[in-house]
Amino acid sequence: MSKILIIAEHDGSALNQATARAVTCARQIPGAHVTIAVFAAEPAAVASAAAVLAGVDAVVTVASAANGHALAATLAPQVVALAAGYTHVFAASTSFGKDLLPRVAALLGVPQISDAMAVEGAYKFKRPTYAGNAIVTLEAPADRILVATVRSASFEPAAGGGSASISAADVSAELPTHTRFVSLSAAPKSDRPDLASAAKVVSGGRALASKENFDIVYSLASKMGAAVGASRAAVDAGYASNELQVGQTGKIIAPELYVAVGISGAIQHLTGIKDAKTIVAINKDPEAPIFEVADFGLVADLFVAVPEIEKALS
Amino acid sequence: MRKILVGVKRVVDYNVRVRVKPDGSGVALEGVKMSVNPFDEIALEEALRIKERGEAAEVVAVSIGTDEAQQQLRTALAMGADRAILVKVTEAVDPLVASRVLTEIAKRENADLVILGKQAIDDDAAQTAPMVAALWGRPQATFASKIAINGGTAIVTREVDAGLETIEVDLPAVFSADLRLNEPRYVKLPDIMKAKKKPLDVVEFASLGVTADVGLKTVFVEPPKPRAKGIVVKDVAELVDALKKKGLV
């Protein structure tokens, strides 16, 4: 039987939805027994949220002041200590999972499957390479722990309604002191949906031409109840902050609706939006590659079209 | 700080749209333009800037690849690396193997800092920096967008999903470079000439005592499923109408 340990991602109080998506991936392994591990200073709230996810069999908590901030160097030896007795260790392929899991895999002496996007068997997964242009099926040895990060955009979040048991795990691991948390400068909390999990996203690109102009992206997003994203070019130019970047090296998302405003559509950007159900592209260049993936393309000056759309939605 | 080690991977150029071979054995690389992994260029640029600030004495570029990877190491030397090491392999290695190699080189070279790209744009695995840090028993600072060296420690700002995180680590350590860490310099012709005279050592993989087999098998490689062809709408009214019909707005 596959015993799968999923490392919960959280901010100290709320469970990240990406973890619920990793649960869905784990459940697709036949006969899987799924455990979520919560490493935190005070894990109770996050553990409760994890326990109600459908398909979760158990939640274990590792409470320690050292786990107050998620530092890979501190968490990895604890995950390794906990991993004995499990066949798989999963985490979401977010900046948290990408930082932590390779460290865990190396300490375990096993390879890692990054960005698992489809389950082909307990030890067989598909993952994207070359910015999503080549999909590789990989098979890992069944006699070792399999470490994998799960591509969030490929799996729906597990529903609620579960009632897993919660227990405290006794983990003895020597924790390093060579890595210290200093600060986190997060985007101010807003009513806007989170980019990684939003049903609708409006993204702006280089054609916005300034930080001030980028406000029309925010304005349309507000009208639609959408999250805001940006192309790498827009982030590099300082029109939008780094956590809004969508693409190969930013966030990979799968909203119901993705509206690309003034984004030309480099392959590195397209790989981040390919799983969107409906893609709308607004660009004045009819040759822009974004139109190759768009379900609805509008060749127009964005500075005219975007306010018009907003008006039409009023 | 005495020495910074930088990883340099030879990859398909980022402008190339790769094609999967019809037999599913991999991607077609014949005649395709190859370059230094863009994130490795950023890693190297950062190492060079640290050296130019007088905070490091030497920058060593390391690649794991076939003889052809010497081209990318020459580019690294032209950018300003002092010397280069090619660990010669006959085929691509798993990130865990690459990490074992880089850890071995870091130990042999007695490196004070290893800077790698946050991911290579071919396999997109994003594993090597944390793996080297783990195997070497050192701190890691992945997705770095700002690095400040203060003697025996470093303050690193990281691009994380929530925003920007700052951590402090003791050196030696392993960093991985994110996009906005710096803008790599252009190589000038005289530097290319100078680079030809810089030392480039070739080390046989077998001499490092590293296990090559990690048990991960590539079963099949296929192209992604194409998206259904979309339509071009004539104006905003048609667009909004179409979205309303789908219940999206």
Coordinates of C-alpha atoms in Angstrom, one line a residue, chain A residues 9 70-72 94-96 98-100 102-103 105-107 109-115 124 126-141 144 177-187 200 224 232 235-236 242-243 245 248-251 256-257 267-268 270 273-280 282 291-299 305 308-309 312-313, chain B residues 12 14-20 27 29 39 42 94-96 100 118-128 130-135 137-143 153 155 158-170 178-180 213-225 227-237 239-240 242-244 246-249:
Chain A
E9 CA 1.9 24.6 3.3
A70 CA 9.2 27.8 7.1
L71 CA 12.9 27.4 6.6
A72 CA 13.9 24.5 4.4
T94 CA 5.2 26.3 -4.9
S95 CA 8.1 28.4 -3.7
F96 CA 7.7 26.5 -0.4
K98 CA 10.5 23.8 -4.4
D99 CA 12.7 25.1 -1.6
L100 CA 12.0 22.2 0.8
P102 CA 14.8 18.7 -3.0
R103 CA 16.6 19.2 0.3
A105 CA 15.2 14.1 -1.3
A106 CA 18.9 14.7 -1.1
L107 CA 19.0 13.9 2.6
G109 CA 19.5 10.0 -1.0
V110 CA 16.6 9.7 -3.6
P111 CA 15.8 11.6 -6.7
Q112 CA 12.8 13.9 -6.9
I113 CA 10.0 14.2 -9.4
S114 CA 9.3 17.9 -9.8
D115 CA 5.9 19.2 -10.9
K124 CA 5.0 6.6 -12.4
K126 CA 4.1 12.8 -15.9
R127 CA 5.8 16.1 -15.6
P128 CA 6.4 19.0 -17.9
T129 CA 9.9 20.0 -19.2
Y130 CA 11.1 22.7 -21.7
A131 CA 8.5 25.2 -20.5
G132 CA 5.8 22.6 -21.0
N133 CA 6.7 21.7 -24.5
A134 CA 7.8 18.2 -23.7
I135 CA 5.9 16.0 -21.3
V136 CA 8.0 13.3 -19.7
T137 CA 6.7 10.1 -18.1
L138 CA 9.1 9.1 -15.3
E139 CA 9.2 5.9 -13.3
A140 CA 10.8 5.9 -9.9
P141 CA 12.1 2.7 -8.1
R144 CA 12.7 3.7 -2.1
T177 CA 21.2 27.2 13.5
H178 CA 23.0 28.4 10.3
T179 CA 19.8 29.8 8.7
R180 CA 17.7 32.5 10.3
F181 CA 14.5 34.2 9.3
V182 CA 14.7 38.0 9.1
S183 CA 11.5 39.3 7.5
L184 CA 8.7 38.8 5.1
S185 CA 7.5 41.6 3.0
A186 CA 4.2 40.4 1.7
A187 CA 1.7 42.2 -0.5
K200 CA -10.6 34.5 -12.9
M224 CA -14.7 41.1 -12.7
R232 CA 7.8 38.7 -16.7
V235 CA 7.5 42.6 -13.6
D236 CA 11.0 43.2 -14.8
N242 CA 7.3 39.8 -8.4
E243 CA 4.6 37.6 -6.7
Q245 CA 4.5 36.9 -12.3
Q248 CA 7.6 29.1 -16.4
T249 CA 9.5 30.9 -13.7
G250 CA 6.6 32.4 -11.9
K251 CA 3.2 31.0 -11.0
E256 CA -11.6 29.4 -15.4
L257 CA -10.9 32.6 -17.2
I267 CA 6.5 30.4 -24.6
Q268 CA 7.7 31.0 -21.1
L270 CA 2.2 30.4 -22.2
I273 CA -1.6 29.6 -18.5
K274 CA -2.1 26.6 -20.7
D275 CA -4.4 24.9 -18.2
A276 CA -6.7 27.9 -18.1
K277 CA -10.2 26.9 -19.2
T278 CA -10.8 30.0 -21.3
I279 CA -8.1 32.4 -22.5
V280 CA -8.9 35.9 -23.7
I282 CA -6.2 41.6 -26.1
F291 CA -3.4 34.5 -30.1
E292 CA -2.3 31.0 -30.9
V293 CA -3.6 29.8 -27.5
A294 CA -6.5 32.3 -27.0
D295 CA -10.0 31.1 -27.2
F296 CA -11.1 34.6 -27.8
G297 CA -8.7 37.1 -29.4
L298 CA -9.3 40.8 -29.7
V299 CA -7.0 42.8 -31.9
A305 CA -10.6 48.1 -25.3
E308 CA -14.8 49.6 -22.9
I309 CA -15.0 46.1 -21.5
A312 CA -19.9 46.8 -20.9
L313 CA -19.7 44.9 -17.6
Chain B
V12 CA 18.7 24.7 -25.5
Y14 CA 15.4 30.0 -24.6
N15 CA 14.2 31.3 -27.9
V16 CA 14.0 27.8 -29.4
R17 CA 10.7 25.9 -29.4
V18 CA 11.8 22.3 -28.9
R19 CA 10.2 19.5 -30.8
V20 CA 9.6 16.0 -29.3
V27 CA 13.4 16.1 -27.8
L29 CA 18.5 18.5 -30.2
F39 CA 19.6 31.6 -14.6
I42 CA 22.6 35.6 -13.5
D94 CA 19.7 13.6 -13.0
P95 CA 19.7 16.7 -10.7
L96 CA 20.7 14.4 -7.8
R100 CA 26.6 15.0 -5.9
K118 CA 17.2 28.5 -9.6
Q119 CA 16.3 26.1 -12.4
A120 CA 17.6 25.0 -15.8
I121 CA 15.2 25.9 -18.6
D122 CA 15.5 22.4 -20.1
D123 CA 14.4 20.0 -17.4
D124 CA 12.8 22.8 -15.3
A125 CA 13.5 20.6 -12.2
A126 CA 14.7 23.4 -9.8
Q127 CA 16.3 20.8 -7.5
T128 CA 20.1 21.3 -7.7
P130 CA 18.8 22.7 -2.3
M131 CA 20.3 19.3 -3.1
V132 CA 23.8 20.6 -3.0
A133 CA 23.1 22.5 0.2
A134 CA 21.8 19.3 1.8
L135 CA 24.6 17.0 0.6
G137 CA 25.4 20.3 5.0
R138 CA 25.2 24.0 4.3
P139 CA 22.5 26.7 4.4
Q140 CA 20.5 27.4 1.2
A141 CA 18.9 30.6 -0.1
T142 CA 16.9 29.8 -3.1
F143 CA 15.2 32.2 -5.6
T153 CA 27.3 35.7 6.9
I155 CA 21.6 38.5 4.0
R158 CA 14.2 35.6 -1.8
E159 CA 11.3 35.8 -4.3
V160 CA 8.6 33.7 -2.7
D161 CA 4.9 33.2 -3.6
A162 CA 3.8 35.6 -0.8
G163 CA 6.3 38.3 -1.7
L164 CA 9.9 38.9 -0.6
E165 CA 11.4 37.0 2.2
T166 CA 14.7 37.9 3.8
I167 CA 16.9 35.4 5.6
E168 CA 20.4 35.4 7.1
V169 CA 22.7 32.5 6.6
D170 CA 26.2 31.5 7.7
D178 CA 16.2 34.3 -9.5
L179 CA 15.4 36.5 -12.5
R180 CA 15.7 39.9 -10.8
D213 CA 22.4 5.7 -11.3
V214 CA 19.5 7.1 -9.2
G215 CA 16.9 4.7 -10.5
L216 CA 14.6 7.3 -12.1
K217 CA 13.7 6.1 -15.6
T218 CA 12.3 8.2 -18.5
V219 CA 9.6 6.0 -19.9
F220 CA 8.2 8.3 -22.6
V221 CA 8.4 11.8 -23.9
E222 CA 5.4 13.4 -25.7
P223 CA 4.3 16.8 -26.9
P224 CA 1.7 18.6 -24.8
K225 CA -2.0 18.3 -25.8
R227 CA -5.5 23.7 -27.1
A228 CA -8.5 23.9 -29.3
K229 CA -8.3 26.7 -31.9
G230 CA -9.9 29.9 -30.8
I231 CA -11.7 32.7 -32.6
V232 CA -10.9 36.3 -33.2
V233 CA -13.7 38.6 -32.2
K234 CA -14.3 41.8 -34.0
D235 CA -15.0 44.1 -31.1
V236 CA -15.5 44.4 -27.3
A237 CA -19.2 43.9 -27.6
L239 CA -16.1 39.5 -26.7
V240 CA -18.3 40.4 -23.7
A242 CA -19.2 35.5 -25.8
L243 CA -18.0 35.5 -22.2
K244 CA -21.5 36.1 -20.9
K246 CA -20.2 31.0 -21.2
G247 CA -21.2 32.4 -17.9
L248 CA -17.7 33.8 -17.3
V249 CA -18.7 37.4 -16.6

